[in-house]
mmCIF file of C-alpha atoms and ligand atoms in Angstrom:
data_model
loop_
_atom_site.group_PDB
_atom_site.id
_atom_site.type_symbol
_atom_site.label_atom_id
_atom_site.label_comp_id
_atom_site.label_asym_id
_atom_site.label_seq_id
_atom_site.Cartn_x
_atom_site.Cartn_y
_atom_site.Cartn_z
ATOM 1 C CA MET A 1030 -13.661 -11.228 -15.942
ATOM 2 C CA THR A 1031 -9.708 -10.694 -16.036
ATOM 3 C CA ALA A 1032 -7.798 -9.952 -12.920
ATOM 4 C CA LEU A 1033 -6.231 -6.514 -12.556
ATOM 5 C CA LEU A 1034 -3.925 -8.525 -9.141
ATOM 6 C CA GLU A 1035 -3.879 -11.641 -9.172
ATOM 7 C CA LEU A 1036 -2.093 -12.981 -5.786
ATOM 8 C CA GLU A 1037 -1.432 -17.012 -6.236
ATOM 9 C CA ASP A 1038 -0.421 -18.782 -3.469
ATOM 10 C CA LEU A 1039 1.590 -16.845 -1.415
ATOM 11 C CA GLN A 1040 3.972 -18.312 1.660
ATOM 12 C CA VAL A 1041 5.887 -15.246 2.912
ATOM 13 C CA PHE A 1042 8.052 -15.956 6.104
ATOM 14 C CA TYR A 1043 9.505 -13.076 8.589
ATOM 15 C CA GLY A 1044 12.729 -15.543 9.168
ATOM 16 C CA ALA A 1045 11.474 -18.908 10.596
ATOM 17 C CA SER A 1046 7.808 -17.600 11.331
ATOM 18 C CA GLN A 1047 5.578 -18.422 8.406
ATOM 19 C CA ALA A 1048 2.911 -16.067 8.029
ATOM 20 C CA LEU A 1049 1.197 -16.309 4.833
ATOM 21 C CA PHE A 1050 0.310 -19.791 3.864
ATOM 22 C CA GLY A 1051 -0.515 -20.197 0.473
ATOM 23 C CA VAL A 1052 -2.653 -16.730 -0.421
ATOM 24 C CA SER A 1053 -4.764 -16.370 -3.463
ATOM 25 C CA LEU A 1054 -7.094 -13.868 -4.326
ATOM 26 C CA LYS A 1055 -7.717 -11.792 -7.480
ATOM 27 C CA VAL A 1056 -9.492 -7.780 -7.823
ATOM 28 C CA ALA A 1057 -11.132 -7.484 -11.384
ATOM 29 C CA GLU A 1058 -10.181 -3.443 -12.486
ATOM 30 C CA GLY A 1059 -12.722 -1.684 -11.423
ATOM 31 C CA GLN A 1060 -13.325 -3.807 -8.450
ATOM 32 C CA ALA A 1061 -13.096 -3.363 -5.020
ATOM 33 C CA VAL A 1062 -12.586 -6.328 -2.657
ATOM 34 C CA ALA A 1063 -12.484 -5.957 1.162
ATOM 35 C CA LEU A 1064 -9.740 -8.130 2.386
ATOM 36 C CA MET A 1065 -10.265 -8.689 6.351
ATOM 37 C CA GLY A 1066 -9.509 -10.990 9.413
ATOM 38 C CA ARG A 1067 -8.422 -10.740 12.878
ATOM 39 C CA ASN A 1068 -5.578 -8.780 14.195
ATOM 40 C CA GLY A 1069 -2.396 -10.636 12.834
ATOM 41 C CA MET A 1070 -4.165 -13.290 10.552
ATOM 42 C CA GLY A 1071 -1.970 -11.443 7.942
ATOM 43 C CA LYS A 1072 -3.195 -8.864 6.262
ATOM 44 C CA THR A 1073 -0.886 -6.408 5.937
ATOM 45 C CA THR A 1074 1.393 -8.754 5.158
ATOM 46 C CA THR A 1075 -0.530 -9.205 2.161
ATOM 47 C CA ILE A 1076 -1.119 -6.103 0.942
ATOM 48 C CA ALA A 1077 2.816 -5.595 1.472
ATOM 49 C CA SER A 1078 3.408 -8.809 -0.194
ATOM 50 C CA ALA A 1079 1.353 -7.229 -3.317
ATOM 51 C CA CYS A 1080 3.228 -4.160 -3.346
ATOM 52 C CA ARG A 1081 6.449 -6.464 -3.487
ATOM 53 C CA MET A 1082 7.464 -5.508 -0.054
ATOM 54 C CA LEU A 1083 8.428 -8.257 1.297
ATOM 55 C CA PRO A 1084 9.744 -11.207 -0.512
ATOM 56 C CA LEU A 1085 8.419 -14.315 -1.446
ATOM 57 C CA ARG A 1086 9.179 -17.800 -0.478
ATOM 58 C CA SER A 1087 7.085 -19.258 -3.220
ATOM 59 C CA GLY A 1088 3.849 -18.229 -5.004
ATOM 60 C CA ARG A 1089 3.549 -15.511 -7.267
ATOM 61 C CA VAL A 1090 2.476 -11.930 -7.810
ATOM 62 C CA ARG A 1091 0.524 -10.984 -11.128
ATOM 63 C CA PHE A 1092 -0.519 -6.898 -11.388
ATOM 64 C CA ALA A 1093 -1.559 -4.686 -14.649
ATOM 65 C CA GLY A 1094 -0.494 -8.338 -16.825
ATOM 66 C CA ARG A 1095 2.825 -8.874 -15.910
ATOM 67 C CA ASP A 1096 4.732 -11.240 -13.361
ATOM 68 C CA ILE A 1097 5.830 -8.668 -10.386
ATOM 69 C CA SER A 1098 6.438 -11.186 -8.622
ATOM 70 C CA ASP A 1099 10.561 -10.756 -8.526
ATOM 71 C CA TRP A 1100 10.419 -6.939 -8.856
ATOM 72 C CA PRO A 1101 11.336 -4.218 -5.987
ATOM 73 C CA SER A 1102 8.964 -2.126 -4.540
ATOM 74 C CA PHE A 1103 9.627 1.298 -6.297
ATOM 75 C CA ARG A 1104 9.371 -0.567 -9.734
ATOM 76 C CA ALA A 1105 5.210 -2.495 -8.456
ATOM 77 C CA ALA A 1106 4.461 1.361 -7.523
ATOM 78 C CA ARG A 1107 5.896 3.120 -10.749
ATOM 79 C CA LEU A 1108 3.195 0.143 -12.174
ATOM 80 C CA GLY A 1109 0.941 1.199 -10.665
ATOM 81 C CA LEU A 1110 -0.067 -0.268 -6.872
ATOM 82 C CA GLY A 1111 -0.934 2.767 -4.858
ATOM 83 C CA LEU A 1112 -0.254 1.866 -0.812
ATOM 84 C CA VAL A 1113 -1.848 4.002 1.964
ATOM 85 C CA PRO A 1114 0.149 2.618 4.356
ATOM 86 C CA GLU A 1115 -0.732 1.650 7.670
ATOM 87 C CA GLY A 1116 0.343 4.459 9.912
ATOM 88 C CA ARG A 1117 -0.458 7.108 7.347
ATOM 89 C CA ARG A 1118 2.946 8.242 7.035
ATOM 90 C CA CYS A 1119 3.484 11.048 5.333
ATOM 91 C CA PHE A 1120 6.297 13.525 5.211
ATOM 92 C CA PRO A 1121 6.480 15.464 8.266
ATOM 93 C CA ASN A 1122 9.041 17.756 7.261
ATOM 94 C CA LEU A 1123 7.192 19.180 4.659
ATOM 95 C CA ASP A 1124 3.694 20.726 3.670
ATOM 96 C CA VAL A 1125 0.500 19.167 3.103
ATOM 97 C CA ALA A 1126 1.197 20.763 -1.021
ATOM 98 C CA GLU A 1127 4.990 19.651 -0.995
ATOM 99 C CA ASN A 1128 3.711 16.174 0.680
ATOM 100 C CA LEU A 1129 0.906 15.736 -2.675
ATOM 101 C CA ILE A 1130 3.349 17.063 -5.047
ATOM 102 C CA ALA A 1131 6.625 14.514 -4.068
ATOM 103 C CA ALA A 1132 4.204 11.982 -4.909
ATOM 104 C CA ALA A 1133 2.930 12.955 -8.457
ATOM 105 C CA ARG A 1134 2.876 11.368 -11.585
ATOM 106 C CA PRO A 1135 0.967 12.553 -14.361
ATOM 107 C CA GLY A 1136 -2.280 11.350 -15.325
ATOM 108 C CA TYR A 1137 -6.186 11.803 -13.632
ATOM 109 C CA TRP A 1138 -5.223 12.333 -10.389
ATOM 110 C CA ASP A 1139 -3.945 16.346 -9.697
ATOM 111 C CA MET A 1140 -3.779 19.068 -6.711
ATOM 112 C CA ALA A 1141 -7.564 20.062 -7.890
ATOM 113 C CA ARG A 1142 -8.403 16.564 -8.468
ATOM 114 C CA VAL A 1143 -7.660 15.707 -4.613
ATOM 115 C CA HIS A 1144 -8.557 18.846 -3.638
ATOM 116 C CA GLY A 1145 -12.149 18.285 -4.595
ATOM 117 C CA LEU A 1146 -11.963 15.148 -3.456
ATOM 118 C CA PHE A 1147 -9.948 16.198 0.040
ATOM 119 C CA PRO A 1148 -11.057 20.364 1.079
ATOM 120 C CA ARG A 1149 -9.641 20.134 4.220
ATOM 121 C CA LEU A 1150 -6.234 19.578 2.124
ATOM 122 C CA ALA A 1151 -6.223 23.156 0.100
ATOM 123 C CA GLU A 1152 -7.453 25.125 2.989
ATOM 124 C CA ARG A 1153 -3.992 23.636 4.866
ATOM 125 C CA ALA A 1154 -1.488 23.158 1.895
ATOM 126 C CA GLN A 1155 0.568 25.489 3.449
ATOM 127 C CA GLN A 1156 0.214 23.758 7.286
ATOM 128 C CA SER A 1157 3.056 21.733 7.640
ATOM 129 C CA ALA A 1158 1.609 18.030 7.485
ATOM 130 C CA ALA A 1159 2.847 17.212 11.096
ATOM 131 C CA THR A 1160 0.507 19.379 12.344
ATOM 132 C CA LEU A 1161 -2.493 17.997 11.010
ATOM 133 C CA SER A 1162 -5.122 15.776 12.539
ATOM 134 C CA GLY A 1163 -4.894 12.057 12.350
ATOM 135 C CA GLY A 1164 -7.910 12.306 10.065
ATOM 136 C CA GLU A 1165 -6.402 15.013 7.755
ATOM 137 C CA GLN A 1166 -3.035 12.980 7.716
ATOM 138 C CA GLN A 1167 -4.803 10.041 6.357
ATOM 139 C CA MET A 1168 -6.713 11.910 3.639
ATOM 140 C CA LEU A 1169 -2.931 13.372 2.386
ATOM 141 C CA ALA A 1170 -1.744 10.303 2.726
ATOM 142 C CA ILE A 1171 -4.771 9.094 0.686
ATOM 143 C CA GLY A 1172 -3.929 12.154 -1.553
ATOM 144 C CA ARG A 1173 -0.138 11.313 -2.249
ATOM 145 C CA ALA A 1174 -1.348 7.641 -2.697
ATOM 146 C CA LEU A 1175 -4.312 9.390 -5.730
ATOM 147 C CA MET A 1176 -1.326 11.719 -7.178
ATOM 148 C CA THR A 1177 0.868 8.880 -7.937
ATOM 149 C CA ASN A 1178 -2.199 7.670 -9.997
ATOM 150 C CA PRO A 1179 -2.242 4.192 -9.412
ATOM 151 C CA ARG A 1180 -4.379 1.943 -11.556
ATOM 152 C CA LEU A 1181 -5.128 -0.038 -7.848
ATOM 153 C CA LEU A 1182 -5.623 2.044 -4.201
ATOM 154 C CA LEU A 1183 -4.128 -0.692 -1.585
ATOM 155 C CA LEU A 1184 -5.978 1.065 2.387
ATOM 156 C CA ASP A 1185 -4.528 -0.729 4.995
ATOM 157 C CA GLU A 1186 -6.292 0.393 8.027
ATOM 158 C CA ALA A 1187 -7.332 3.804 6.612
ATOM 159 C CA THR A 1188 -9.827 5.247 9.106
ATOM 160 C CA GLU A 1189 -8.314 3.099 12.073
ATOM 161 C CA GLY A 1190 -8.547 5.291 15.467
ATOM 162 C CA LEU A 1191 -9.927 8.401 13.822
ATOM 163 C CA ALA A 1192 -13.446 10.475 14.543
ATOM 164 C CA PRO A 1193 -16.901 9.309 13.455
ATOM 165 C CA VAL A 1194 -16.769 12.523 11.995
ATOM 166 C CA ILE A 1195 -13.607 11.880 10.266
ATOM 167 C CA ARG A 1196 -14.025 8.265 8.734
ATOM 168 C CA CYS A 1197 -17.554 9.888 6.992
ATOM 169 C CA GLU A 1198 -15.521 11.724 5.233
ATOM 170 C CA ILE A 1199 -13.424 8.968 4.246
ATOM 171 C CA TRP A 1200 -15.538 6.178 3.988
ATOM 172 C CA ALA A 1201 -17.255 8.522 1.648
ATOM 173 C CA ALA A 1202 -14.188 9.255 -1.086
ATOM 174 C CA ILE A 1203 -13.578 5.970 -0.885
ATOM 175 C CA ALA A 1204 -16.972 5.178 -2.517
ATOM 176 C CA THR A 1205 -16.490 8.195 -4.691
ATOM 177 C CA LEU A 1206 -13.190 6.443 -5.790
ATOM 178 C CA LYS A 1207 -14.991 3.675 -6.342
ATOM 179 C CA ALA A 1208 -17.754 4.781 -8.367
ATOM 180 C CA GLU A 1209 -14.952 6.326 -10.654
ATOM 181 C CA GLY A 1210 -13.988 2.582 -11.088
ATOM 182 C CA LEU A 1211 -10.982 2.957 -9.332
ATOM 183 C CA SER A 1212 -9.842 -0.569 -8.488
ATOM 184 C CA ILE A 1213 -9.304 -1.182 -4.715
ATOM 185 C CA LEU A 1214 -7.841 -2.735 -2.112
ATOM 186 C CA MET A 1215 -8.951 -2.456 1.313
ATOM 187 C CA VAL A 1216 -8.306 -3.712 5.138
ATOM 188 C CA ASP A 1217 -10.037 -2.969 7.675
ATOM 189 C CA LYS A 1218 -12.133 -3.720 10.625
ATOM 190 C CA ALA A 1219 -15.323 -1.618 10.378
ATOM 191 C CA LEU A 1220 -17.727 -4.040 8.284
ATOM 192 C CA SER A 1221 -20.445 -1.853 8.362
ATOM 193 C CA GLU A 1222 -18.365 0.946 6.642
ATOM 194 C CA LEU A 1223 -16.178 -1.588 4.599
ATOM 195 C CA LEU A 1224 -18.835 -3.858 3.635
ATOM 196 C CA PRO A 1225 -21.237 -1.215 1.552
ATOM 197 C CA VAL A 1226 -18.293 -0.580 -0.503
ATOM 198 C CA ALA A 1227 -16.313 -4.131 -1.063
ATOM 199 C CA ASP A 1228 -17.997 -5.667 -4.033
ATOM 200 C CA HIS A 1229 -16.168 -8.705 -2.900
ATOM 201 C CA CYS A 1230 -14.878 -9.852 0.720
ATOM 202 C CA VAL A 1231 -11.827 -11.963 1.774
ATOM 203 C CA ILE A 1232 -11.418 -13.096 5.017
ATOM 204 C CA LEU A 1233 -7.525 -14.653 6.121
ATOM 205 C CA GLU A 1234 -7.450 -16.660 8.955
ATOM 206 C CA ARG A 1235 -3.852 -17.289 10.268
ATOM 207 C CA GLY A 1236 -2.568 -16.424 7.240
ATOM 208 C CA ALA A 1237 -4.498 -18.173 4.625
ATOM 209 C CA VAL A 1238 -7.756 -17.359 3.073
ATOM 210 C CA ALA A 1239 -10.932 -19.028 5.514
ATOM 211 C CA TRP A 1240 -13.424 -18.369 2.844
ATOM 212 C CA GLN A 1241 -14.213 -15.174 0.508
ATOM 213 C CA GLY A 1242 -17.540 -14.615 -1.377
ATOM 214 C CA LEU A 1243 -19.706 -11.447 -1.860
ATOM 215 C CA PRO A 1244 -20.380 -8.891 0.859
ATOM 216 C CA GLU A 1245 -24.004 -10.191 1.436
ATOM 217 C CA ALA A 1246 -23.190 -13.931 1.406
ATOM 218 C CA LEU A 1247 -21.293 -12.557 4.965
ATOM 219 C CA THR A 1248 -24.009 -14.336 7.543
ATOM 220 C CA PRO A 1249 -23.799 -13.868 11.069
ATOM 221 C CA GLU A 1250 -22.308 -16.934 11.343
ATOM 222 C CA VAL A 1251 -19.537 -16.199 9.327
ATOM 223 C CA GLU A 1252 -18.459 -13.176 11.100
ATOM 224 C CA SER A 1253 -18.798 -14.813 14.443
ATOM 225 C CA ALA A 1254 -16.655 -17.545 13.090
ATOM 226 C CA TYR A 1255 -14.188 -15.684 11.942
ATOM 227 C CA LEU A 1256 -14.280 -11.951 12.463
ATOM 228 C CA GLY A 1257 -16.175 -12.293 16.046
ATOM 229 C CA VAL A 1258 -13.750 -11.424 19.241
HETATM 230 P P1 LIG B 2570 -3.304 -6.499 12.141
HETATM 231 O O1 LIG B 2570 -5.100 -6.523 11.860
HETATM 232 O O2 LIG B 2570 -3.235 -6.552 13.975
HETATM 233 O O3 LIG B 2570 -2.452 -4.940 11.296
HETATM 234 P P2 LIG B 2570 -2.844 -8.715 10.169
HETATM 235 O O4 LIG B 2570 -3.745 -8.724 9.884
HETATM 236 O O5 LIG B 2570 -2.425 -6.909 8.903
HETATM 237 O O6 LIG B 2570 -2.678 -7.303 11.551
HETATM 238 P P3 LIG B 2570 0.049 -9.430 9.775
HETATM 239 O O7 LIG B 2570 0.459 -7.865 10.518
HETATM 240 O O8 LIG B 2570 0.267 -9.407 9.051
HETATM 241 O O9 LIG B 2570 -1.768 -9.568 10.519
HETATM 242 O O10 LIG B 2570 0.800 -10.104 10.993
HETATM 243 C C1 LIG B 2570 0.475 -11.550 9.981
HETATM 244 C C2 LIG B 2570 1.770 -12.267 11.717
HETATM 245 O O11 LIG B 2570 3.108 -12.440 10.964
HETATM 246 C C3 LIG B 2570 1.484 -11.916 12.647
HETATM 247 O O12 LIG B 2570 1.636 -13.619 13.826
HETATM 248 C C4 LIG B 2570 2.500 -11.223 13.312
HETATM 249 O O13 LIG B 2570 2.826 -11.047 14.528
HETATM 250 C C5 LIG B 2570 3.844 -11.312 11.892
HETATM 251 N N1 LIG B 2570 4.361 -10.324 12.051
HETATM 252 C C6 LIG B 2570 3.713 -9.171 11.502
HETATM 253 N N2 LIG B 2570 4.781 -8.117 10.818
HETATM 254 C C7 LIG B 2570 6.113 -9.036 11.129
HETATM 255 C C8 LIG B 2570 7.587 -8.804 11.564
HETATM 256 N N3 LIG B 2570 7.943 -7.190 11.046
HETATM 257 N N4 LIG B 2570 8.336 -9.823 12.157
HETATM 258 C C9 LIG B 2570 8.059 -10.351 12.636
HETATM 259 N N5 LIG B 2570 6.938 -11.043 12.952
HETATM 260 C C10 LIG B 2570 5.581 -10.277 11.584
#
């Protein structure tokens, strides 16, 4: 299986403090990989490194057949890395439709398809993004990333802090995206929602991969060793 995204032995620092100690992982075309771990273990740092938003002390990032280790993030995004960042950043002074249009690049995903996935975004097309609920902002953040027509969608805590009903809607949308064949790298702490969508799981512990395998191999013992509170 050829990898769409391959992180190889990433060492990443914030100033003098090391955050990643040789992280390696792969996402194959059409695969959904769950990146897990307790707070502060390096999940967001790994995602940001994949998107080339952080300098690498060493290691390589390969995406879509290219070595993008030395690329700036905007160029990596153009090659097809679609990030939905933690905290769901949208343009608050633009309305919902303008937020989507601002991200648009030609391809399968357009406004109509995003509205099909998240009908609420159609209902609120002319509403300022600043006035959306947290869940709607998350839908907009995912919609914006889809409008770039990414080859890989990176979701960092897509449902954190959201009401159960909205969480369900967002997980259903993620399952739809996966069923359509989109490759996904997702970080989340809600295992009961994450695992059914995942083809493969990677657990980080203090900036290194501590465990990886199939979702069904993630036993209560593994969970309590690396994911328990
Ligand atoms: P969480 O689940 O809490 O979001 P995480 O697994 O995503 O955590 P990271 O945010 O990647 O973890 O953090 C990994 C380590 O790097 C932590 O020790 C964190 O304190 C540190 N770190 C993260 N961002 C910065 C930063 N901007 N400056 C300095 N240290 C940072």
